[in-house]
């Protein structure tokens, strides 16, 4: 398989076409952004760490029967994935209240809700990915009600698998964001990445933050936190 031209450049990744129409190559960069691109930096080796972390997580999800875009990891920064059309929604799962939900609703970060919370946001950089609901998503043409239900069922399963995996690493999965894509034959699969860029991960004993909040909130030791996640993951599944 040959890598061809770049199809898309995101904040943390590049996507390349290949000579196989059903496969793309995803390249993980060291760039870090927050607050819709207002804050930018390079975190040395982040791309390598996120590629490794995301690879191990996709493999665990696959073992648990979750359909994903992941095919194989070909070097320390590149994955071969199925080519999909990204559904322009971000699905957010909150097991513990933190971040934007804590702010928006005036709830103390770390509060345990009685139920798991699913949010959806419309993926549109110019609008800052606004929080929407199912009816908005359907009216916007982002997904049908049936597709939303399928995405929510997959999301619930993904949350169960990831919560258990992280707990084995003595890590609390506070919240995370995922994206779905549709393959050429109409199948909905988990796409994008699952990494400390897209999850809030707190040490279960100390509540130390081991994720991108270290960058967002200038807490220091960002790379070290990502390294810690990879090391604990490798101990469990590596
Ligand atoms: O910002 P907020 O608190 O709503 O984020 C919830 C979760 O979704 C966090 O784990 C965050 O890292 C992730 N997220 C993301 N990409 C976004 C928005 C949120 O990965 N554009």
PDB file of C-alpha atoms and ligand atoms in Angstrom:
ATOM      1  CA  UNK A   1       0.000   0.000   0.000  1.00  0.00           C
ATOM      2  CA  UNK A   2       1.315   3.435  -0.963  1.00  0.00           C
ATOM      3  CA  UNK A   3       0.759   6.718   0.864  1.00  0.00           C
ATOM      4  CA  UNK A   4      -0.614   9.408  -1.469  1.00  0.00           C
ATOM      5  CA  UNK A   5      -1.582  13.069  -0.919  1.00  0.00           C
ATOM      6  CA  UNK A   6      -2.844  14.608   2.312  1.00  0.00           C
ATOM      7  CA  UNK A   7      -6.650  14.699   2.451  1.00  0.00           C
ATOM      8  CA  UNK A   8      -7.045  16.685   5.631  1.00  0.00           C
ATOM      9  CA  UNK A   9      -4.991  18.315   8.357  1.00  0.00           C
ATOM     10  CA  UNK A  10      -6.475  18.558  11.822  1.00  0.00           C
ATOM     11  CA  UNK A  11      -5.094  20.059  14.997  1.00  0.00           C
ATOM     12  CA  UNK A  12      -3.329  16.910  16.178  1.00  0.00           C
ATOM     13  CA  UNK A  13      -3.386  14.635  13.121  1.00  0.00           C
ATOM     14  CA  UNK A  14      -2.974  14.465   9.361  1.00  0.00           C
ATOM     15  CA  UNK A  15      -4.937  12.123   7.106  1.00  0.00           C
ATOM     16  CA  UNK A  16      -3.481  10.746   3.871  1.00  0.00           C
ATOM     17  CA  UNK A  17      -5.087   8.979   0.938  1.00  0.00           C
ATOM     18  CA  UNK A  18      -3.573   5.635  -0.098  1.00  0.00           C
ATOM     19  CA  UNK A  19      -3.719   3.626  -3.320  1.00  0.00           C
ATOM     20  CA  UNK A  20      -6.408   1.499  -1.646  1.00  0.00           C
ATOM     21  CA  UNK A  21      -9.683   3.480  -1.858  1.00  0.00           C
ATOM     22  CA  UNK A  22     -10.964   1.967   1.413  1.00  0.00           C
ATOM     23  CA  UNK A  23      -7.879   2.773   3.501  1.00  0.00           C
ATOM     24  CA  UNK A  24      -6.299   5.966   4.821  1.00  0.00           C
ATOM     25  CA  UNK A  25      -3.172   6.660   6.835  1.00  0.00           C
ATOM     26  CA  UNK A  26      -3.543   8.745  10.000  1.00  0.00           C
ATOM     27  CA  UNK A  27      -0.397  10.540  11.167  1.00  0.00           C
ATOM     28  CA  UNK A  28      -0.197  11.669  14.806  1.00  0.00           C
ATOM     29  CA  UNK A  29       1.500  15.062  15.301  1.00  0.00           C
ATOM     30  CA  UNK A  30       3.062  16.636  18.389  1.00  0.00           C
ATOM     31  CA  UNK A  31       0.861  19.752  18.138  1.00  0.00           C
ATOM     32  CA  UNK A  32      -1.474  20.465  21.034  1.00  0.00           C
ATOM     33  CA  UNK A  33      -4.330  22.957  20.915  1.00  0.00           C
ATOM     34  CA  UNK A  34      -7.009  23.945  23.388  1.00  0.00           C
ATOM     35  CA  UNK A  35      -9.965  26.301  23.639  1.00  0.00           C
ATOM     36  CA  UNK A  36     -10.786  25.965  19.943  1.00  0.00           C
ATOM     37  CA  UNK A  37      -7.237  26.702  18.772  1.00  0.00           C
ATOM     38  CA  UNK A  38      -6.600  29.773  20.961  1.00  0.00           C
ATOM     39  CA  UNK A  39      -3.883  28.005  22.938  1.00  0.00           C
ATOM     40  CA  UNK A  40      -1.208  26.195  20.916  1.00  0.00           C
ATOM     41  CA  UNK A  41       1.998  24.364  21.715  1.00  0.00           C
ATOM     42  CA  UNK A  42       4.162  21.450  20.718  1.00  0.00           C
ATOM     43  CA  UNK A  43       4.453  18.637  23.216  1.00  0.00           C
ATOM     44  CA  UNK A  44       7.526  16.671  22.257  1.00  0.00           C
ATOM     45  CA  UNK A  45       6.688  13.072  21.371  1.00  0.00           C
ATOM     46  CA  UNK A  46       2.925  13.458  22.015  1.00  0.00           C
ATOM     47  CA  UNK A  47       2.159  12.035  18.567  1.00  0.00           C
ATOM     48  CA  UNK A  48       4.177   8.907  19.301  1.00  0.00           C
ATOM     49  CA  UNK A  49       2.557   8.484  22.727  1.00  0.00           C
ATOM     50  CA  UNK A  50      -1.001   9.043  21.439  1.00  0.00           C
ATOM     51  CA  UNK A  51      -0.458   6.693  18.493  1.00  0.00           C
ATOM     52  CA  UNK A  52       0.706   3.973  20.916  1.00  0.00           C
ATOM     53  CA  UNK A  53      -2.075   4.638  23.456  1.00  0.00           C
ATOM     54  CA  UNK A  54      -4.802   4.840  20.817  1.00  0.00           C
ATOM     55  CA  UNK A  55      -3.526   1.635  19.177  1.00  0.00           C
ATOM     56  CA  UNK A  56      -3.744  -0.365  22.427  1.00  0.00           C
ATOM     57  CA  UNK A  57      -7.203   1.041  23.195  1.00  0.00           C
ATOM     58  CA  UNK A  58      -8.576   0.310  19.702  1.00  0.00           C
ATOM     59  CA  UNK A  59      -7.273  -3.266  20.018  1.00  0.00           C
ATOM     60  CA  UNK A  60      -9.048  -3.712  23.366  1.00  0.00           C
ATOM     61  CA  UNK A  61     -12.280  -2.303  21.925  1.00  0.00           C
ATOM     62  CA  UNK A  62     -11.980  -4.650  18.950  1.00  0.00           C
ATOM     63  CA  UNK A  63     -11.569  -7.638  21.316  1.00  0.00           C
ATOM     64  CA  UNK A  64     -14.751  -6.523  23.086  1.00  0.00           C
ATOM     65  CA  UNK A  65     -16.671  -6.509  19.790  1.00  0.00           C
ATOM     66  CA  UNK A  66     -16.766  -2.745  19.150  1.00  0.00           C
ATOM     67  CA  UNK A  67     -16.466  -1.870  15.459  1.00  0.00           C
ATOM     68  CA  UNK A  68     -13.759   0.741  14.830  1.00  0.00           C
ATOM     69  CA  UNK A  69     -11.948   2.286  11.865  1.00  0.00           C
ATOM     70  CA  UNK A  70      -8.603   0.932  13.120  1.00  0.00           C
ATOM     71  CA  UNK A  71      -6.730  -1.589  10.947  1.00  0.00           C
ATOM     72  CA  UNK A  72      -3.042  -1.554  11.929  1.00  0.00           C
ATOM     73  CA  UNK A  73      -0.197   0.578  13.233  1.00  0.00           C
ATOM     74  CA  UNK A  74       2.641   0.788  10.710  1.00  0.00           C
ATOM     75  CA  UNK A  75       5.215   2.889  12.599  1.00  0.00           C
ATOM     76  CA  UNK A  76       5.499   5.051  15.714  1.00  0.00           C
ATOM     77  CA  UNK A  77       3.290   7.836  14.310  1.00  0.00           C
ATOM     78  CA  UNK A  78       1.071   6.219  11.647  1.00  0.00           C
ATOM     79  CA  UNK A  79      -2.018   4.030  11.633  1.00  0.00           C
ATOM     80  CA  UNK A  80      -3.803   2.485   8.664  1.00  0.00           C
ATOM     81  CA  UNK A  81      -7.550   2.936   9.144  1.00  0.00           C
ATOM     82  CA  UNK A  82     -10.720   2.313   7.173  1.00  0.00           C
ATOM     83  CA  UNK A  83     -11.764   5.298   5.107  1.00  0.00           C
ATOM     84  CA  UNK A  84     -14.998   6.708   6.543  1.00  0.00           C
ATOM     85  CA  UNK A  85     -17.147   9.792   6.236  1.00  0.00           C
ATOM     86  CA  UNK A  86     -17.021  11.405   9.659  1.00  0.00           C
ATOM     87  CA  UNK A  87     -20.450  12.031  11.199  1.00  0.00           C
ATOM     88  CA  UNK A  88     -20.154  15.708  12.241  1.00  0.00           C
ATOM     89  CA  UNK A  89     -20.961  15.089  15.896  1.00  0.00           C
ATOM     90  CA  UNK A  90     -18.808  14.759  18.991  1.00  0.00           C
ATOM     91  CA  UNK A  91     -20.283  12.349  21.494  1.00  0.00           C
ATOM     92  CA  UNK A  92     -19.174  13.121  25.053  1.00  0.00           C
ATOM     93  CA  UNK A  93     -19.591  10.689  27.939  1.00  0.00           C
ATOM     94  CA  UNK A  94     -19.403  11.979  31.513  1.00  0.00           C
ATOM     95  CA  UNK A  95     -18.957   9.509  34.357  1.00  0.00           C
ATOM     96  CA  UNK A  96     -17.846  12.294  36.715  1.00  0.00           C
ATOM     97  CA  UNK A  97     -18.713  15.990  36.341  1.00  0.00           C
ATOM     98  CA  UNK A  98     -15.782  18.089  35.108  1.00  0.00           C
ATOM     99  CA  UNK A  99     -14.767  20.636  32.510  1.00  0.00           C
ATOM    100  CA  UNK A 100     -17.428  22.459  30.525  1.00  0.00           C
ATOM    101  CA  UNK A 101     -20.366  20.774  32.284  1.00  0.00           C
ATOM    102  CA  UNK A 102     -19.053  21.759  35.734  1.00  0.00           C
ATOM    103  CA  UNK A 103     -18.627  25.338  34.479  1.00  0.00           C
ATOM    104  CA  UNK A 104     -21.895  25.641  32.580  1.00  0.00           C
ATOM    105  CA  UNK A 105     -24.084  24.279  35.373  1.00  0.00           C
ATOM    106  CA  UNK A 106     -22.108  25.540  38.384  1.00  0.00           C
ATOM    107  CA  UNK A 107     -21.367  22.036  39.687  1.00  0.00           C
ATOM    108  CA  UNK A 108     -18.146  21.315  41.552  1.00  0.00           C
ATOM    109  CA  UNK A 109     -15.626  19.400  39.461  1.00  0.00           C
ATOM    110  CA  UNK A 110     -15.365  15.813  40.686  1.00  0.00           C
ATOM    111  CA  UNK A 111     -19.048  15.494  41.612  1.00  0.00           C
ATOM    112  CA  UNK A 112     -20.385  11.986  40.976  1.00  0.00           C
ATOM    113  CA  UNK A 113     -23.685  12.153  39.062  1.00  0.00           C
ATOM    114  CA  UNK A 114     -26.450   9.607  39.695  1.00  0.00           C
ATOM    115  CA  UNK A 115     -26.398   8.575  36.042  1.00  0.00           C
ATOM    116  CA  UNK A 116     -23.950   8.554  33.136  1.00  0.00           C
ATOM    117  CA  UNK A 117     -24.374  11.682  30.990  1.00  0.00           C
ATOM    118  CA  UNK A 118     -24.155  11.748  27.182  1.00  0.00           C
ATOM    119  CA  UNK A 119     -23.738  15.091  25.396  1.00  0.00           C
ATOM    120  CA  UNK A 120     -23.567  15.706  21.683  1.00  0.00           C
ATOM    121  CA  UNK A 121     -21.819  18.646  20.061  1.00  0.00           C
ATOM    122  CA  UNK A 122     -22.038  19.773  16.446  1.00  0.00           C
ATOM    123  CA  UNK A 123     -18.562  19.564  14.881  1.00  0.00           C
ATOM    124  CA  UNK A 124     -18.041  23.014  13.445  1.00  0.00           C
ATOM    125  CA  UNK A 125     -14.862  24.920  14.314  1.00  0.00           C
ATOM    126  CA  UNK A 126     -16.310  28.324  13.310  1.00  0.00           C
ATOM    127  CA  UNK A 127     -19.059  27.876  15.917  1.00  0.00           C
ATOM    128  CA  UNK A 128     -16.803  26.352  18.587  1.00  0.00           C
ATOM    129  CA  UNK A 129     -18.502  22.908  18.410  1.00  0.00           C
ATOM    130  CA  UNK A 130     -21.770  23.924  20.142  1.00  0.00           C
ATOM    131  CA  UNK A 131     -23.678  21.590  22.461  1.00  0.00           C
ATOM    132  CA  UNK A 132     -26.845  20.380  20.695  1.00  0.00           C
ATOM    133  CA  UNK A 133     -29.513  17.694  21.199  1.00  0.00           C
ATOM    134  CA  UNK A 134     -30.819  14.813  19.059  1.00  0.00           C
ATOM    135  CA  UNK A 135     -33.481  16.951  17.365  1.00  0.00           C
ATOM    136  CA  UNK A 136     -30.892  19.537  16.336  1.00  0.00           C
ATOM    137  CA  UNK A 137     -28.628  16.766  14.998  1.00  0.00           C
ATOM    138  CA  UNK A 138     -31.450  15.363  12.856  1.00  0.00           C
ATOM    139  CA  UNK A 139     -32.556  18.832  11.657  1.00  0.00           C
ATOM    140  CA  UNK A 140     -28.930  19.645  10.760  1.00  0.00           C
ATOM    141  CA  UNK A 141     -28.748  16.444   8.705  1.00  0.00           C
ATOM    142  CA  UNK A 142     -25.829  15.189  10.819  1.00  0.00           C
ATOM    143  CA  UNK A 143     -27.526  11.843  11.594  1.00  0.00           C
ATOM    144  CA  UNK A 144     -30.938  10.170  11.657  1.00  0.00           C
ATOM    145  CA  UNK A 145     -32.666   9.186  14.913  1.00  0.00           C
ATOM    146  CA  UNK A 146     -31.816   5.540  14.135  1.00  0.00           C
ATOM    147  CA  UNK A 147     -28.162   6.398  13.617  1.00  0.00           C
ATOM    148  CA  UNK A 148     -28.107   8.384  16.866  1.00  0.00           C
ATOM    149  CA  UNK A 149     -29.557   5.402  18.733  1.00  0.00           C
ATOM    150  CA  UNK A 150     -26.928   3.138  17.225  1.00  0.00           C
ATOM    151  CA  UNK A 151     -24.192   5.605  18.193  1.00  0.00           C
ATOM    152  CA  UNK A 152     -25.514   5.828  21.762  1.00  0.00           C
ATOM    153  CA  UNK A 153     -25.629   2.031  22.086  1.00  0.00           C
ATOM    154  CA  UNK A 154     -22.025   1.803  20.833  1.00  0.00           C
ATOM    155  CA  UNK A 155     -21.034   4.671  23.151  1.00  0.00           C
ATOM    156  CA  UNK A 156     -22.480   2.879  26.200  1.00  0.00           C
ATOM    157  CA  UNK A 157     -20.527  -0.254  25.321  1.00  0.00           C
ATOM    158  CA  UNK A 158     -17.315   1.730  24.696  1.00  0.00           C
ATOM    159  CA  UNK A 159     -17.739   3.434  28.077  1.00  0.00           C
ATOM    160  CA  UNK A 160     -18.086   0.075  29.861  1.00  0.00           C
ATOM    161  CA  UNK A 161     -14.996  -1.372  28.166  1.00  0.00           C
ATOM    162  CA  UNK A 162     -12.868   1.734  28.744  1.00  0.00           C
ATOM    163  CA  UNK A 163     -14.001   2.293  32.354  1.00  0.00           C
ATOM    164  CA  UNK A 164     -13.009  -1.265  33.232  1.00  0.00           C
ATOM    165  CA  UNK A 165      -9.706  -1.050  31.339  1.00  0.00           C
ATOM    166  CA  UNK A 166      -8.696   2.212  33.025  1.00  0.00           C
ATOM    167  CA  UNK A 167      -9.781   0.984  36.447  1.00  0.00           C
ATOM    168  CA  UNK A 168      -7.325  -1.912  36.075  1.00  0.00           C
ATOM    169  CA  UNK A 169      -4.686   0.816  35.606  1.00  0.00           C
ATOM    170  CA  UNK A 170      -5.933   2.546  38.794  1.00  0.00           C
ATOM    171  CA  UNK A 171      -7.344   5.352  36.669  1.00  0.00           C
ATOM    172  CA  UNK A 172     -10.768   6.926  36.815  1.00  0.00           C
ATOM    173  CA  UNK A 173     -12.295   7.588  33.387  1.00  0.00           C
ATOM    174  CA  UNK A 174     -13.916  10.941  34.203  1.00  0.00           C
ATOM    175  CA  UNK A 175     -15.143  11.821  30.715  1.00  0.00           C
ATOM    176  CA  UNK A 176     -14.219  11.425  27.063  1.00  0.00           C
ATOM    177  CA  UNK A 177     -15.132  12.471  23.545  1.00  0.00           C
ATOM    178  CA  UNK A 178     -15.540  10.115  20.613  1.00  0.00           C
ATOM    179  CA  UNK A 179     -16.428  10.449  16.948  1.00  0.00           C
ATOM    180  CA  UNK A 180     -18.084   8.029  14.587  1.00  0.00           C
ATOM    181  CA  UNK A 181     -17.733   7.529  10.857  1.00  0.00           C
ATOM    182  CA  UNK A 182     -19.640   5.720   8.132  1.00  0.00           C
ATOM    183  CA  UNK A 183     -17.873   3.269   5.841  1.00  0.00           C
ATOM    184  CA  UNK A 184     -18.630   3.043   2.115  1.00  0.00           C
ATOM    185  CA  UNK A 185     -21.091   0.218   2.877  1.00  0.00           C
ATOM    186  CA  UNK A 186     -22.959   2.324   5.448  1.00  0.00           C
ATOM    187  CA  UNK A 187     -21.571   0.735   8.601  1.00  0.00           C
ATOM    188  CA  UNK A 188     -21.131   3.048  11.611  1.00  0.00           C
ATOM    189  CA  UNK A 189     -17.735   2.604  13.277  1.00  0.00           C
ATOM    190  CA  UNK A 190     -15.771   4.354  16.008  1.00  0.00           C
ATOM    191  CA  UNK A 191     -13.291   6.721  14.310  1.00  0.00           C
ATOM    192  CA  UNK A 192     -10.749   9.395  15.264  1.00  0.00           C
ATOM    193  CA  UNK A 193      -8.686   8.562  18.391  1.00  0.00           C
ATOM    194  CA  UNK A 194      -8.996   7.660  22.058  1.00  0.00           C
ATOM    195  CA  UNK A 195      -6.100   9.193  23.996  1.00  0.00           C
ATOM    196  CA  UNK A 196      -5.298  11.584  26.866  1.00  0.00           C
ATOM    197  CA  UNK A 197      -6.087  14.369  24.355  1.00  0.00           C
ATOM    198  CA  UNK A 198      -9.724  13.240  24.263  1.00  0.00           C
ATOM    199  CA  UNK A 199     -10.285  11.747  27.744  1.00  0.00           C
ATOM    200  CA  UNK A 200     -10.095  13.054  31.308  1.00  0.00           C
ATOM    201  CA  UNK A 201      -8.085  10.498  33.260  1.00  0.00           C
ATOM    202  CA  UNK A 202      -7.532  10.880  36.997  1.00  0.00           C
ATOM    203  CA  UNK A 203      -5.353   8.675  39.173  1.00  0.00           C
ATOM    204  CA  UNK A 204      -7.927   6.706  41.184  1.00  0.00           C
ATOM    205  CA  UNK A 205      -5.987   7.116  44.449  1.00  0.00           C
ATOM    206  CA  UNK A 206      -4.744  10.717  44.282  1.00  0.00           C
ATOM    207  CA  UNK A 207      -7.080  12.275  41.650  1.00  0.00           C
ATOM    208  CA  UNK A 208      -3.955  13.555  39.887  1.00  0.00           C
ATOM    209  CA  UNK A 209      -4.838  14.640  36.350  1.00  0.00           C
ATOM    210  CA  UNK A 210      -3.105  12.513  33.692  1.00  0.00           C
ATOM    211  CA  UNK A 211      -4.556  14.080  30.535  1.00  0.00           C
ATOM    212  CA  UNK A 212      -4.750  17.187  28.372  1.00  0.00           C
ATOM    213  CA  UNK A 213      -6.047  19.295  31.273  1.00  0.00           C
ATOM    214  CA  UNK A 214      -2.375  19.499  32.321  1.00  0.00           C
ATOM    215  CA  UNK A 215      -1.837  21.509  29.111  1.00  0.00           C
ATOM    216  CA  UNK A 216      -5.149  23.422  29.189  1.00  0.00           C
ATOM    217  CA  UNK A 217      -4.624  24.489  32.807  1.00  0.00           C
ATOM    218  CA  UNK A 218      -0.820  24.946  32.739  1.00  0.00           C
ATOM    219  CA  UNK A 219      -0.251  22.240  35.317  1.00  0.00           C
ATOM    220  CA  UNK A 220       3.116  21.191  33.822  1.00  0.00           C
ATOM    221  CA  UNK A 221       4.446  17.667  33.193  1.00  0.00           C
ATOM    222  CA  UNK A 222       2.131  17.089  30.219  1.00  0.00           C
ATOM    223  CA  UNK A 223       4.360  14.607  28.409  1.00  0.00           C
ATOM    224  CA  UNK A 224       5.113  12.802  31.655  1.00  0.00           C
ATOM    225  CA  UNK A 225       1.365  12.300  32.235  1.00  0.00           C
ATOM    226  CA  UNK A 226       0.897  10.802  28.744  1.00  0.00           C
ATOM    227  CA  UNK A 227       3.959   8.590  29.337  1.00  0.00           C
ATOM    228  CA  UNK A 228       2.430   7.417  32.610  1.00  0.00           C
ATOM    229  CA  UNK A 229      -0.821   6.468  30.841  1.00  0.00           C
ATOM    230  CA  UNK A 230       1.082   4.501  28.192  1.00  0.00           C
ATOM    231  CA  UNK A 231       3.252   2.748  30.805  1.00  0.00           C
ATOM    232  CA  UNK A 232       0.210   1.688  32.875  1.00  0.00           C
ATOM    233  CA  UNK A 233      -1.639   0.588  29.724  1.00  0.00           C
ATOM    234  CA  UNK A 234       1.328  -1.497  28.564  1.00  0.00           C
ATOM    235  CA  UNK A 235       1.447  -3.216  31.955  1.00  0.00           C
ATOM    236  CA  UNK A 236      -2.180  -4.304  31.530  1.00  0.00           C
ATOM    237  CA  UNK A 237      -2.430  -5.047  27.802  1.00  0.00           C
ATOM    238  CA  UNK A 238       0.992  -4.432  26.188  1.00  0.00           C
TER     239      UNK A 238
HETATM  240  O1  LIG B   1     -14.715  20.464  27.329  1.00  0.00           O
HETATM  241  P1  LIG B   1     -15.520  19.384  28.010  1.00  0.00           P
HETATM  242  O2  LIG B   1     -15.407  19.420  29.488  1.00  0.00           O
HETATM  243  O3  LIG B   1     -16.941  19.362  27.532  1.00  0.00           O
HETATM  244  O4  LIG B   1     -14.863  18.013  27.533  1.00  0.00           O
HETATM  245  C1  LIG B   1     -15.376  16.758  27.867  1.00  0.00           C
HETATM  246  C2  LIG B   1     -14.412  15.671  27.376  1.00  0.00           C
HETATM  247  O5  LIG B   1     -14.363  15.660  25.970  1.00  0.00           O
HETATM  248  C3  LIG B   1     -12.959  15.884  27.845  1.00  0.00           C
HETATM  249  O6  LIG B   1     -12.377  14.617  28.090  1.00  0.00           O
HETATM  250  C4  LIG B   1     -12.290  16.539  26.645  1.00  0.00           C
HETATM  251  O7  LIG B   1     -10.923  16.226  26.583  1.00  0.00           O
HETATM  252  C5  LIG B   1     -13.053  15.918  25.493  1.00  0.00           C
HETATM  253  N1  LIG B   1     -13.177  16.825  24.336  1.00  0.00           N
HETATM  254  C6  LIG B   1     -12.438  16.606  23.197  1.00  0.00           C
HETATM  255  N2  LIG B   1     -12.567  17.450  22.108  1.00  0.00           N
HETATM  256  C7  LIG B   1     -13.418  18.487  22.136  1.00  0.00           C
HETATM  257  C8  LIG B   1     -14.203  18.724  23.293  1.00  0.00           C
HETATM  258  C9  LIG B   1     -14.046  17.885  24.360  1.00  0.00           C
HETATM  259  O8  LIG B   1     -11.668  15.642  23.129  1.00  0.00           O
HETATM  260  N3  LIG B   1     -13.535  19.257  21.063  1.00  0.00           N
END
